[in-house]
PDB file of C-alpha atoms in Angstrom:
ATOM      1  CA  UNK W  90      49.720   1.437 -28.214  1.00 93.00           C
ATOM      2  CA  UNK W  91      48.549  -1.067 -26.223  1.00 96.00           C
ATOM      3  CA  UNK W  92      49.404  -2.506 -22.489  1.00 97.00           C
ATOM      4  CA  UNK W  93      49.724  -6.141 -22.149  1.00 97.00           C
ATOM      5  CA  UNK W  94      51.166  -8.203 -18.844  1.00 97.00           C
ATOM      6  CA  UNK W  95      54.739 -10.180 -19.332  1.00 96.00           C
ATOM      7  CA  UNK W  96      55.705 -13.112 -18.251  1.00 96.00           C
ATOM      8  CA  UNK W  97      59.031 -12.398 -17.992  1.00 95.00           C
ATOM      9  CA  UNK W  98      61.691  -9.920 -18.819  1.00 96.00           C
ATOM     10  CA  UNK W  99      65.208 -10.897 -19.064  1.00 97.00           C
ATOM     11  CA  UNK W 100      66.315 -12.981 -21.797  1.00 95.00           C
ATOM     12  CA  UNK W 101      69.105 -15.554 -20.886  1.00 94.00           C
ATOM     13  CA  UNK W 102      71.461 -13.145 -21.634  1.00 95.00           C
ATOM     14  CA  UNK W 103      70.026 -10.584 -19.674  1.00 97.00           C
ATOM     15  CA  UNK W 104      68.721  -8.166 -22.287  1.00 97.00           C
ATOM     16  CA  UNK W 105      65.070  -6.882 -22.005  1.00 97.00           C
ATOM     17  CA  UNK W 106      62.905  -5.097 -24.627  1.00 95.00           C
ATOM     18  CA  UNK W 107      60.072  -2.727 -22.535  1.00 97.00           C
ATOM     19  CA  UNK W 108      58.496  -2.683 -25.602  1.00 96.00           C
ATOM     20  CA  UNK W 109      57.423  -4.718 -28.636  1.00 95.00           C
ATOM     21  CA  UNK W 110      56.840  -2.587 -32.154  1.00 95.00           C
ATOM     22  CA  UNK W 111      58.027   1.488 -33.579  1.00 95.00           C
ATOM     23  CA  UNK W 112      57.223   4.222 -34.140  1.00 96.00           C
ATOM     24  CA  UNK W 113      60.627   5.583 -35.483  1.00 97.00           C
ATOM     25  CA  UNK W 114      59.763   4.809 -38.917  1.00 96.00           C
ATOM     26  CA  UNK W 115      62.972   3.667 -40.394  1.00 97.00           C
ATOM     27  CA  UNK W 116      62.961   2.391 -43.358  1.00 98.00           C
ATOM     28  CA  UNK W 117      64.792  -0.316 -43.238  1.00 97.00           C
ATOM     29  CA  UNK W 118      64.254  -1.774 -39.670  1.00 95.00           C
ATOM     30  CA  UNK W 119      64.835  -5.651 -39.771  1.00 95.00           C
ATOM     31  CA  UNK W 120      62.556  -5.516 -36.332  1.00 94.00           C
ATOM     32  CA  UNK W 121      59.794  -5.817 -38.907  1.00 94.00           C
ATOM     33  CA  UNK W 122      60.419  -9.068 -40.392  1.00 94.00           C
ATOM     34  CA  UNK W 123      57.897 -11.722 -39.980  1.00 93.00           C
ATOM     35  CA  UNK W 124      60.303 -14.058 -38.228  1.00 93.00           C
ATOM     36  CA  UNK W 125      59.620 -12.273 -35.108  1.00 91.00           C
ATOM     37  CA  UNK W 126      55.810 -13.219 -35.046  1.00 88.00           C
ATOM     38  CA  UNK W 127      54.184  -9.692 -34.456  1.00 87.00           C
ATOM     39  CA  UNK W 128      50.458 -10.436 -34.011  1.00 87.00           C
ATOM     40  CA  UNK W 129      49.614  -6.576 -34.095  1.00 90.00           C
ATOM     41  CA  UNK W 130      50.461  -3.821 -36.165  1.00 93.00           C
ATOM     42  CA  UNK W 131      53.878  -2.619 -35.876  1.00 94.00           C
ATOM     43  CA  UNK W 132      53.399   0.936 -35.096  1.00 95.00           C
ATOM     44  CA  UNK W 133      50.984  -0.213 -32.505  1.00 96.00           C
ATOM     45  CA  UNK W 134      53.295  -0.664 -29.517  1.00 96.00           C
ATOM     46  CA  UNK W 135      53.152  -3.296 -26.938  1.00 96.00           C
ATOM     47  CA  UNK W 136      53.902  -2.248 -23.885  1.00 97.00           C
ATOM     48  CA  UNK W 137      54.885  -4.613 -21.089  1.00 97.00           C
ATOM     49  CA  UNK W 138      53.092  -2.201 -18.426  1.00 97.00           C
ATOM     50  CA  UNK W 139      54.663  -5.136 -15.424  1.00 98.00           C
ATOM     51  CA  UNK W 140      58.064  -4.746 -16.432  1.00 97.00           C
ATOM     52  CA  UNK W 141      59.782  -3.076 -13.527  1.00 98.00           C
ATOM     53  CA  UNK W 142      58.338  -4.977 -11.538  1.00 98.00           C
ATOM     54  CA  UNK W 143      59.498  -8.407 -13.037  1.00 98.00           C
ATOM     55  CA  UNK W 144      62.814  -6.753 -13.651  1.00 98.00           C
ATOM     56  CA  UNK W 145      62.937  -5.717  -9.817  1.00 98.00           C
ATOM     57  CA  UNK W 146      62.219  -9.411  -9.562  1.00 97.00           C
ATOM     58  CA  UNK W 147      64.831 -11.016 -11.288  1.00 97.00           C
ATOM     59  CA  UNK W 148      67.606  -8.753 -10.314  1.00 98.00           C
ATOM     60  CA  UNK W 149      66.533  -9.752  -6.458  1.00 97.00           C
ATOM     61  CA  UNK W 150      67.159 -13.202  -7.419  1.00 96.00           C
ATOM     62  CA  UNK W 151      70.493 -12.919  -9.185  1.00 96.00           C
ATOM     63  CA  UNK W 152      73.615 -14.062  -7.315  1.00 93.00           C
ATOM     64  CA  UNK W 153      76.154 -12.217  -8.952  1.00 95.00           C
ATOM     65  CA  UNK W 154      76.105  -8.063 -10.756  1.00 97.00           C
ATOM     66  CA  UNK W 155      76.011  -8.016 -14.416  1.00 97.00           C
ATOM     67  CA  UNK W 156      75.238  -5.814 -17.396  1.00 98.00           C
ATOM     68  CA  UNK W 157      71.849  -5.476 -18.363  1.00 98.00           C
ATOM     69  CA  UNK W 158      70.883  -4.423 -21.939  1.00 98.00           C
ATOM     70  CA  UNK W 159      68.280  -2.951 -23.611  1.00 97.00           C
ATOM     71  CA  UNK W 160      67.320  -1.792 -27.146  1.00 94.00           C
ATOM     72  CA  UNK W 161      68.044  -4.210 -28.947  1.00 89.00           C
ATOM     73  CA  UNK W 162      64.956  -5.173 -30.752  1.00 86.00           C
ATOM     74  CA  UNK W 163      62.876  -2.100 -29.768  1.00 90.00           C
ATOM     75  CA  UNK W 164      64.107   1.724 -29.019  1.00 96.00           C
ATOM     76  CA  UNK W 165      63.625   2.437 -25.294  1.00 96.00           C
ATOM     77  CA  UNK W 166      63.236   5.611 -25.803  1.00 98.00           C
ATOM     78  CA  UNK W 167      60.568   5.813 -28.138  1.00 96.00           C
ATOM     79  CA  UNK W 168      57.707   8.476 -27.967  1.00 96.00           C
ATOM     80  CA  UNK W 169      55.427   6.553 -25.829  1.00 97.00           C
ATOM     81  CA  UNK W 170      58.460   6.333 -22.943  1.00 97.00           C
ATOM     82  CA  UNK W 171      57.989   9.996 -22.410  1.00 97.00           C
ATOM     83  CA  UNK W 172      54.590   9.722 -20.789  1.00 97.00           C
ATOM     84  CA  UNK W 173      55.044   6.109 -19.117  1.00 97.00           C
ATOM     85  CA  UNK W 174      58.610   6.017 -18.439  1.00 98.00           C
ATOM     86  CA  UNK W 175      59.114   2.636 -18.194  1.00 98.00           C
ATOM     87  CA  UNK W 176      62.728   3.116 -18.849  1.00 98.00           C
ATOM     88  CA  UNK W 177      63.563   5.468 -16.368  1.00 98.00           C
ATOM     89  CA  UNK W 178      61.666   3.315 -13.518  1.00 98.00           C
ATOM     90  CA  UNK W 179      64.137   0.338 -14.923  1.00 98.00           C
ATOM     91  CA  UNK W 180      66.858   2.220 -14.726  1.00 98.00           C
ATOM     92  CA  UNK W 181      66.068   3.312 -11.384  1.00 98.00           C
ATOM     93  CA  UNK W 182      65.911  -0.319 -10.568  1.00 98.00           C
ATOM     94  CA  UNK W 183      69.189  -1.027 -11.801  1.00 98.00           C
ATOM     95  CA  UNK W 184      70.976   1.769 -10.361  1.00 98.00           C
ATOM     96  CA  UNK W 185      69.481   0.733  -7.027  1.00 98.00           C
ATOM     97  CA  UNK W 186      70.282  -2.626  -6.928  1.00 97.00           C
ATOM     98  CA  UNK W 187      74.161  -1.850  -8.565  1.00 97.00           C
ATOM     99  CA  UNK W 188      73.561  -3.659 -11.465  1.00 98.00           C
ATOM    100  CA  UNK W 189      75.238  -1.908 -15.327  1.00 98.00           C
ATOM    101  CA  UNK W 190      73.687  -1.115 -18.134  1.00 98.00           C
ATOM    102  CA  UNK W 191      73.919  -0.707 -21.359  1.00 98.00           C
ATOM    103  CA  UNK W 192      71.374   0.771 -23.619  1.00 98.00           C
ATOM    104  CA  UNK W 193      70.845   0.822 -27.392  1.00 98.00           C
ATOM    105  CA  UNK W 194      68.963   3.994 -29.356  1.00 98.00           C
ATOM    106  CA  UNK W 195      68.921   6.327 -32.219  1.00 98.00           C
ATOM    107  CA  UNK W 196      66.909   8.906 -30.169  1.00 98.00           C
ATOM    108  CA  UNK W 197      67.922  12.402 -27.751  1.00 98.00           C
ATOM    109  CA  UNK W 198      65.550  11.276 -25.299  1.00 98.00           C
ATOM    110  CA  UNK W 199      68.414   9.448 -23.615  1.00 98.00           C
ATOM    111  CA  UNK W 200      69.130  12.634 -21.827  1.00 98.00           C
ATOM    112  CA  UNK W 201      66.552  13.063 -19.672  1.00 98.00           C
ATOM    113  CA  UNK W 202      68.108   9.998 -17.479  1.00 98.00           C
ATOM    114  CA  UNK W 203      71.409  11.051 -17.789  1.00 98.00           C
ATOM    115  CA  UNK W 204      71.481  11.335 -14.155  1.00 98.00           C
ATOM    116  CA  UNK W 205      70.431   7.677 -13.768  1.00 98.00           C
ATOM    117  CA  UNK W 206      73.312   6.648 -15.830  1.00 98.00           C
ATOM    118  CA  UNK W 207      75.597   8.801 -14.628  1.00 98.00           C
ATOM    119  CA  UNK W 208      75.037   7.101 -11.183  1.00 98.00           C
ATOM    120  CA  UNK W 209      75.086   3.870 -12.707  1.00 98.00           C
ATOM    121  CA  UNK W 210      78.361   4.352 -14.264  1.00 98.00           C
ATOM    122  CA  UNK W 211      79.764   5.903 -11.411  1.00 97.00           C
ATOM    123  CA  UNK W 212      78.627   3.135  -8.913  1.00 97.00           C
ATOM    124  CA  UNK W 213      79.422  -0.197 -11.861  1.00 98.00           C
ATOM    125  CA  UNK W 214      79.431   0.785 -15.550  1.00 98.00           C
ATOM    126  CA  UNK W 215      76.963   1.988 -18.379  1.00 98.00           C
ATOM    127  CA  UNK W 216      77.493   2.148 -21.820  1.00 98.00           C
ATOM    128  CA  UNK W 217      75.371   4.368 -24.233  1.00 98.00           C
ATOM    129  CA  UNK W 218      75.178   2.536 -28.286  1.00 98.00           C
ATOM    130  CA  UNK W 219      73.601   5.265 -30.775  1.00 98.00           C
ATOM    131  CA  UNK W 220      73.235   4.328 -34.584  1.00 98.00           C
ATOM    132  CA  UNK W 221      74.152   6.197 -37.166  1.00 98.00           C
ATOM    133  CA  UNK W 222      73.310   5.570 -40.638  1.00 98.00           C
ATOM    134  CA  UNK W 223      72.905   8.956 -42.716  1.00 98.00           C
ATOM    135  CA  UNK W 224      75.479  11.617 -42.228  1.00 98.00           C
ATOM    136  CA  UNK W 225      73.773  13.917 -44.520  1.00 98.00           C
ATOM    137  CA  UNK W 226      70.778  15.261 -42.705  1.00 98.00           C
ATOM    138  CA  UNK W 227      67.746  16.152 -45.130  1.00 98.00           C
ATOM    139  CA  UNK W 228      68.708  12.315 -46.358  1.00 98.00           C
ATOM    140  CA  UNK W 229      68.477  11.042 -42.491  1.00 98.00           C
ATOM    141  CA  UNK W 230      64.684  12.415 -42.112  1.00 98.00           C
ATOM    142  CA  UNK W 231      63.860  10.276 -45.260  1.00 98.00           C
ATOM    143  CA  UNK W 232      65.776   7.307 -44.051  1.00 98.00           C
ATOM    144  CA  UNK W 233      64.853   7.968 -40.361  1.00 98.00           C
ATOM    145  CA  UNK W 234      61.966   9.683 -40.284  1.00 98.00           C
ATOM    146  CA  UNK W 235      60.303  10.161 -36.953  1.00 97.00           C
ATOM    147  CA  UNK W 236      63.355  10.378 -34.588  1.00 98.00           C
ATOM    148  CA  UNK W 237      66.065  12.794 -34.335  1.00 98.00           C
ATOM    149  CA  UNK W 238      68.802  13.169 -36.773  1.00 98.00           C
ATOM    150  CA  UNK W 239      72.213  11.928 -36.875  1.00 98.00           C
ATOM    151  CA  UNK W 240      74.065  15.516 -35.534  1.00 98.00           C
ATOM    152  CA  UNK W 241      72.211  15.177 -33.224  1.00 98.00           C
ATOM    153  CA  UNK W 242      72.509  12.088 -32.037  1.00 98.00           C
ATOM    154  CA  UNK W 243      76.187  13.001 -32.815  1.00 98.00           C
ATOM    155  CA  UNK W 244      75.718  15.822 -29.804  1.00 98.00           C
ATOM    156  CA  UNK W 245      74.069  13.140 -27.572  1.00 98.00           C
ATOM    157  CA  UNK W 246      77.537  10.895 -27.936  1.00 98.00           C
ATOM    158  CA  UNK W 247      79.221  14.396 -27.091  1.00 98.00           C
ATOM    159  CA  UNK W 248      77.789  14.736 -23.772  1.00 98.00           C
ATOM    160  CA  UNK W 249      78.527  11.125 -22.939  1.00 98.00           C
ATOM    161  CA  UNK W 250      81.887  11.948 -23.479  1.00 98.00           C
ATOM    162  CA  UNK W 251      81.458  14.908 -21.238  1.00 98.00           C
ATOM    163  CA  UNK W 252      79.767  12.868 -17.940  1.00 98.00           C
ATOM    164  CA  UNK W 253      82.587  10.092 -18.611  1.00 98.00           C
ATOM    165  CA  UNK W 254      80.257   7.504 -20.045  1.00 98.00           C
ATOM    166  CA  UNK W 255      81.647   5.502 -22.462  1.00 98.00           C
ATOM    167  CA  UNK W 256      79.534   4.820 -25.771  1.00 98.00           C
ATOM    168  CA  UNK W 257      79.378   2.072 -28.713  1.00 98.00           C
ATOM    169  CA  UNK W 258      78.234   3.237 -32.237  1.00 98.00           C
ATOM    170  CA  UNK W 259      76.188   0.878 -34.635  1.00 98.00           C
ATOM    171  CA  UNK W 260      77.272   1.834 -38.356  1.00 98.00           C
ATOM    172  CA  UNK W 261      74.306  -0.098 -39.725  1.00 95.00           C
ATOM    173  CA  UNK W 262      72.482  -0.430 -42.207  1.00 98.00           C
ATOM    174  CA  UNK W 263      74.178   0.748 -45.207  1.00 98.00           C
ATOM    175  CA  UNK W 264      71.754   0.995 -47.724  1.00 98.00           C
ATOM    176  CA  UNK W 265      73.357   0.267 -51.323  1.00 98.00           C
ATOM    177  CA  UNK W 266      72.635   3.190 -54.128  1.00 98.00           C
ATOM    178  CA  UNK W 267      71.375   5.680 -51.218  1.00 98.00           C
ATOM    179  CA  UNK W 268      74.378   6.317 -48.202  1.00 98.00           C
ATOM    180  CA  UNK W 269      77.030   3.479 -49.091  1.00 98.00           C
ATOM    181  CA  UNK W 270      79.529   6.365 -50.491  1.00 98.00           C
ATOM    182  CA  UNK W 271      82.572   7.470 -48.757  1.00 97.00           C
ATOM    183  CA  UNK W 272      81.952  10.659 -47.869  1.00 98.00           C
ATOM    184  CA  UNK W 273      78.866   9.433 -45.994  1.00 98.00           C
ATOM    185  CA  UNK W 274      81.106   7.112 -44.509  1.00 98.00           C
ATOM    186  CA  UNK W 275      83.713   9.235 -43.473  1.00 98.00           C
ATOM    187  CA  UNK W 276      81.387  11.607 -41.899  1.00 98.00           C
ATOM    188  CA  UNK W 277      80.302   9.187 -39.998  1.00 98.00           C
ATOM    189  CA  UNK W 278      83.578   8.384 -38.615  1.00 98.00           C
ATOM    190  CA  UNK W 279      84.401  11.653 -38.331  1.00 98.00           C
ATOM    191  CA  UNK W 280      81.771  11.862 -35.668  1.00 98.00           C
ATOM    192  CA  UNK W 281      82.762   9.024 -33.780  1.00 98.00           C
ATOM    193  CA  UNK W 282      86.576   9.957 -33.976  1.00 98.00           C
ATOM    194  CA  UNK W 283      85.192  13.610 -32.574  1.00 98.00           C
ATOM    195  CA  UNK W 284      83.256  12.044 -29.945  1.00 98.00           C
ATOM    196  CA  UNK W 285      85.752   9.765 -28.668  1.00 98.00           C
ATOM    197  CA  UNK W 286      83.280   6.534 -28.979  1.00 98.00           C
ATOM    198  CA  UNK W 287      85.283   3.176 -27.508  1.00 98.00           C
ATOM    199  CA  UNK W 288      84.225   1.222 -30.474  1.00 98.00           C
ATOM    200  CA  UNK W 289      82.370   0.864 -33.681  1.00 98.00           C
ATOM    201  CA  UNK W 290      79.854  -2.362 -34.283  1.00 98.00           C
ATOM    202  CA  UNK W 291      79.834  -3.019 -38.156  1.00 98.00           C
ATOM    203  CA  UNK W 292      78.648  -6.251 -39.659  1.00 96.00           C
ATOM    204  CA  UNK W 293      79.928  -4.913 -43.395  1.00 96.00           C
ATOM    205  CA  UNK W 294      78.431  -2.378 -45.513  1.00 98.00           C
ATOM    206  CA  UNK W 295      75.398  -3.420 -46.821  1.00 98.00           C
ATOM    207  CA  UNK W 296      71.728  -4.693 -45.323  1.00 97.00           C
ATOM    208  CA  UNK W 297      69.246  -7.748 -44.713  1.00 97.00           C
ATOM    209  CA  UNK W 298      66.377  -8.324 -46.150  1.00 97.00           C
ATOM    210  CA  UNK W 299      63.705 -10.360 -45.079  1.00 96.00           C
ATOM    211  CA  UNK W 300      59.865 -11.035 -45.413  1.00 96.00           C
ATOM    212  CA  UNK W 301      57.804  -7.979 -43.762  1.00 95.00           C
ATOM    213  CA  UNK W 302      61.016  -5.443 -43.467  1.00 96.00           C
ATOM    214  CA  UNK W 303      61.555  -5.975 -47.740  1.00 97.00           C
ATOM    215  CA  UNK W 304      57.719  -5.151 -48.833  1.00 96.00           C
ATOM    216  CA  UNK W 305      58.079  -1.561 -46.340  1.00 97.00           C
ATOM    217  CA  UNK W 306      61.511  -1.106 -47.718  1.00 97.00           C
ATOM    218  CA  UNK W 307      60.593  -1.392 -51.330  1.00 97.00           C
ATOM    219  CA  UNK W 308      57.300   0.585 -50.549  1.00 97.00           C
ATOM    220  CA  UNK W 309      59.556   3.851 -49.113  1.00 98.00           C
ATOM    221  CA  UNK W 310      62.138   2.967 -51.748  1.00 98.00           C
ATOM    222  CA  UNK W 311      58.859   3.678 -54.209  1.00 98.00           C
ATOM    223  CA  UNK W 312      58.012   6.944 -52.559  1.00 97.00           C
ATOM    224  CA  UNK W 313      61.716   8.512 -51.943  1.00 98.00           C
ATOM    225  CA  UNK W 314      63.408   7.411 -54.505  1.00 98.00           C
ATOM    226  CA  UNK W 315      61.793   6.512 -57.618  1.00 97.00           C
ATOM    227  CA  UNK W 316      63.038   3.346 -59.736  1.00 97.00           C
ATOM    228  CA  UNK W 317      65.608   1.861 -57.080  1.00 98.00           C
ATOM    229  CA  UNK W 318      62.838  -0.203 -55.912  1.00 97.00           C
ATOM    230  CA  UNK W 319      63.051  -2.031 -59.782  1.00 97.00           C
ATOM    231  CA  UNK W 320      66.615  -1.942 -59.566  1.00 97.00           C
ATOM    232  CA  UNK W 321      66.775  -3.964 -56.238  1.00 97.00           C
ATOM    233  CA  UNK W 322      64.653  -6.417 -57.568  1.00 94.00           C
ATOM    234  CA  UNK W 323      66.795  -6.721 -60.224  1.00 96.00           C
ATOM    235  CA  UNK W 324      70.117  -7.143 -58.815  1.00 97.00           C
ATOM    236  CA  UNK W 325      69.196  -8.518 -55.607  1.00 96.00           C
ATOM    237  CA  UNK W 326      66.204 -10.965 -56.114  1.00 95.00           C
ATOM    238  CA  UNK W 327      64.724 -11.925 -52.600  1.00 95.00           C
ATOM    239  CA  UNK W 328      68.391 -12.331 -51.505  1.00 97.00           C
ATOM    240  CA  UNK W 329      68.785 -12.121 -47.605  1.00 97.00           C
ATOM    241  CA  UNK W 330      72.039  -9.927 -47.762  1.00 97.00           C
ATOM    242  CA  UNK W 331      72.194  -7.111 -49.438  1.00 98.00           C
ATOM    243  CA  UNK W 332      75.890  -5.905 -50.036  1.00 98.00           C
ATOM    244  CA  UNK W 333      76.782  -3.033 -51.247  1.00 98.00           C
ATOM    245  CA  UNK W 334      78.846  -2.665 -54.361  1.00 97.00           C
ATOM    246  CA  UNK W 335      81.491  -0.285 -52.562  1.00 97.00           C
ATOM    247  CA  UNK W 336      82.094  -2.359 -49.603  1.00 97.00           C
ATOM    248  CA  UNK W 337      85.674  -3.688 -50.219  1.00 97.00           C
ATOM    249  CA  UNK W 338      86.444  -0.343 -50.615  1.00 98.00           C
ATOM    250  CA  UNK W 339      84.393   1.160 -47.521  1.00 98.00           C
ATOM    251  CA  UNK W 340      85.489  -1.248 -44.991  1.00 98.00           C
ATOM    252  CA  UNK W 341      89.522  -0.711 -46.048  1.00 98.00           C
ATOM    253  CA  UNK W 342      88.653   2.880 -44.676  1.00 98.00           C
ATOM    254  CA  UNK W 343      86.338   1.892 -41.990  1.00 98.00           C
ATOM    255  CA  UNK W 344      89.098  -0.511 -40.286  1.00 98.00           C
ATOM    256  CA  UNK W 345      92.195   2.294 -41.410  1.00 98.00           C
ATOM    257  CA  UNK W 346      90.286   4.842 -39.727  1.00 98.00           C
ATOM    258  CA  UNK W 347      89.687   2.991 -36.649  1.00 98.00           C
ATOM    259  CA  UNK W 348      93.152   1.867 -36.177  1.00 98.00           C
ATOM    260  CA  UNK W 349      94.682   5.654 -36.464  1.00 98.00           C
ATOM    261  CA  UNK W 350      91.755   6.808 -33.939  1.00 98.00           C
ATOM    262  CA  UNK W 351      92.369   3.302 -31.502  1.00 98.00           C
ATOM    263  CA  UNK W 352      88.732   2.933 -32.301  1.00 98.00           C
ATOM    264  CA  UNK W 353      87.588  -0.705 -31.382  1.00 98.00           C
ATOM    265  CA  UNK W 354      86.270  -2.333 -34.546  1.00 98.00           C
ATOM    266  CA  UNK W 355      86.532  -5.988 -33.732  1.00 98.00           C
ATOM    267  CA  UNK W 356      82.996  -7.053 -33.220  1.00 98.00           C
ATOM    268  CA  UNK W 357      83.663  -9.870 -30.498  1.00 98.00           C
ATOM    269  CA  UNK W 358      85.395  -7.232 -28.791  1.00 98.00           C
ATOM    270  CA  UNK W 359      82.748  -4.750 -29.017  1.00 98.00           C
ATOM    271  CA  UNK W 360      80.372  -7.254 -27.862  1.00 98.00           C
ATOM    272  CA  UNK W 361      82.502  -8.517 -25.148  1.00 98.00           C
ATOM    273  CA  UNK W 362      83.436  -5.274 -23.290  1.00 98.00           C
ATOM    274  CA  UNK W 363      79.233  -4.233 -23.592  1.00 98.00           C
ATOM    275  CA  UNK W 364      79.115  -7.474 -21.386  1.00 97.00           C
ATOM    276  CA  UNK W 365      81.617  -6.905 -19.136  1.00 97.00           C
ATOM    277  CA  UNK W 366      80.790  -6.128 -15.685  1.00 97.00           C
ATOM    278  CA  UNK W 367      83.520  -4.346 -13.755  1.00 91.00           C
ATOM    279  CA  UNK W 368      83.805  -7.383 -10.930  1.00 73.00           C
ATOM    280  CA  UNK W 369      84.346  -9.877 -13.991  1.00 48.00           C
ATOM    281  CA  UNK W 370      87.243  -8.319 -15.485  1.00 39.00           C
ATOM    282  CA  UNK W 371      88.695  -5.466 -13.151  1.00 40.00           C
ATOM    283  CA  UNK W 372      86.167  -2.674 -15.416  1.00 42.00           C
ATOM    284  CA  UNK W 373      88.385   0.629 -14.385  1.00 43.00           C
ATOM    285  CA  UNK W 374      85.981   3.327 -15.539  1.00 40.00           C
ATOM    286  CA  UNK W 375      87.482   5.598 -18.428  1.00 40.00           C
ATOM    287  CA  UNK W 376      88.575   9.249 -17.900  1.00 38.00           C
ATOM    288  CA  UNK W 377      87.363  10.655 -21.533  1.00 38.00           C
ATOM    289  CA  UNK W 378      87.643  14.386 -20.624  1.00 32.00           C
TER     290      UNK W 378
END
């Protein structure tokens, strides 16, 4: 890794990425593409070493409370966070100055500032997104291999649920040939139902594919599973989207089995309750004993 100085650290919609690059290892992580200008190698992590500082900054300045996210381009709670702790100082920060949060990640590490969010929540509102992917779990360390599996993160959800914070699961990517079957998808669920998640953020059952994230895929595709590669190629071209061939089918269940388990599934509405500050729209935090 590598510590640079930022400029700033909000984006105009007030999300903020500590960190620039991975070390998760998926597979498939769009975060690689070159669209997004990385001018270092992508395991080599930035690290914006002045960020709670600039974030102490720009909540000082802000007239009114609002949700403040992070993870969306780069896990806070990768393995470098557990000796800088960049995260926890930010979410110190927040919690001090009554500001939410919400925070994206596929990794356990969350709960070592589970008091921090519990405080948060308690004082305006935090909400916890996890990813899941890969409900079988030899098939999750090849998919995601450097960060914990999907029971578990299925166990982190759990204890959410226990401390009354509410949490949003990403069911994305679905990669075509590999986990796009229905009993990976109705594990899935099954996990979400089980840990009472508010809603479930799913763009359709499939992946993207662009320049940078395709030559890594295809190269892990090579490794893991041999001759897929050749028949992605084949099928897909350089195609942006790639859909799965079961995804009429996947997202009849996906949407059935939210609506018997008064799962959110609506996307807007996903993305307008992770924005939703409890002053805006009379937020009454949710009992989910």
């Amino acid at each position: 890794m590598h510590f640079v100085e930022a400029k700033g650290i909000l984006s105009s919609g007030n999300g903020m990425n500590l960190y620039r690059g991975c070390t998760h290892g998926c597979i498939y992580c769009d975060s690689r593409s070159e669209c997004y200008q990385f001018t270092h190698a992508f395991e080599d992590v930035e690290v914006k070493q002045n960020a709670p500082q600039l974030l102490e900054r720009a909540l000082r300045s802000k007239r009114k409370k609002c949700m403040i996210g992070t993870g969306a381009m780069c896990d806070s709670y990768m393995h470098c966070e557990e000796e800088l702790r960049l995260t926890r100082r930010c979410l110190e920060l927040i919690d001090a100055y009554g500001f939410g949060v919400t925070v994206q990640t596929k990794s356990d590490r969350i709960l070592r500032d589970l008091d921090l969010l519990t405080s948060i929540n308690r004082k305006a509102k935090c909400v916890v997104q996890m990813t899941l992917t890969t409900y079988d779990e030899e098939l999750c360390r090849i998919v995601e291999p450097k960060v914990c599996t999907t029971k578990r993160r299925y166990e982190v959800l759990q204890i959410m649920r226990k401390h009354g914070i509410p949490t949003v699961v990403w069911l994305s990517p679905i990669l075509p040939y590999i986990n796009d079957t229905q009993e990976n998808i109705r594990g899935i669920l099954k996990y979400c139902g089980d840990a009472g998640v508010y809603g479930i953020i799913c763009f359709g059952m499939g992946l993207t594919l662009r320049r940078g994230d395709r030559e890594y895929f295809y190269a892990a595709l090579d490794r893991h599973f041999p001759g897929l590669h050749e028949k992605y190629h084949k099928k897909f071209g350089y195609a942006y989207e790639i859909p799965s061939e079961n995804s009429d089918e996947l997202m009849r269940y996906f949407h059935d089995f939210c609506r018997e388990h008064h799962i959110v599934s609506d996307i807007g509405q996903n993305f307008a309750y992770l924005q939703e500050f409890p002053e805006n729209k009379g937020y009454e935090q949710m009992a989910l004993f």
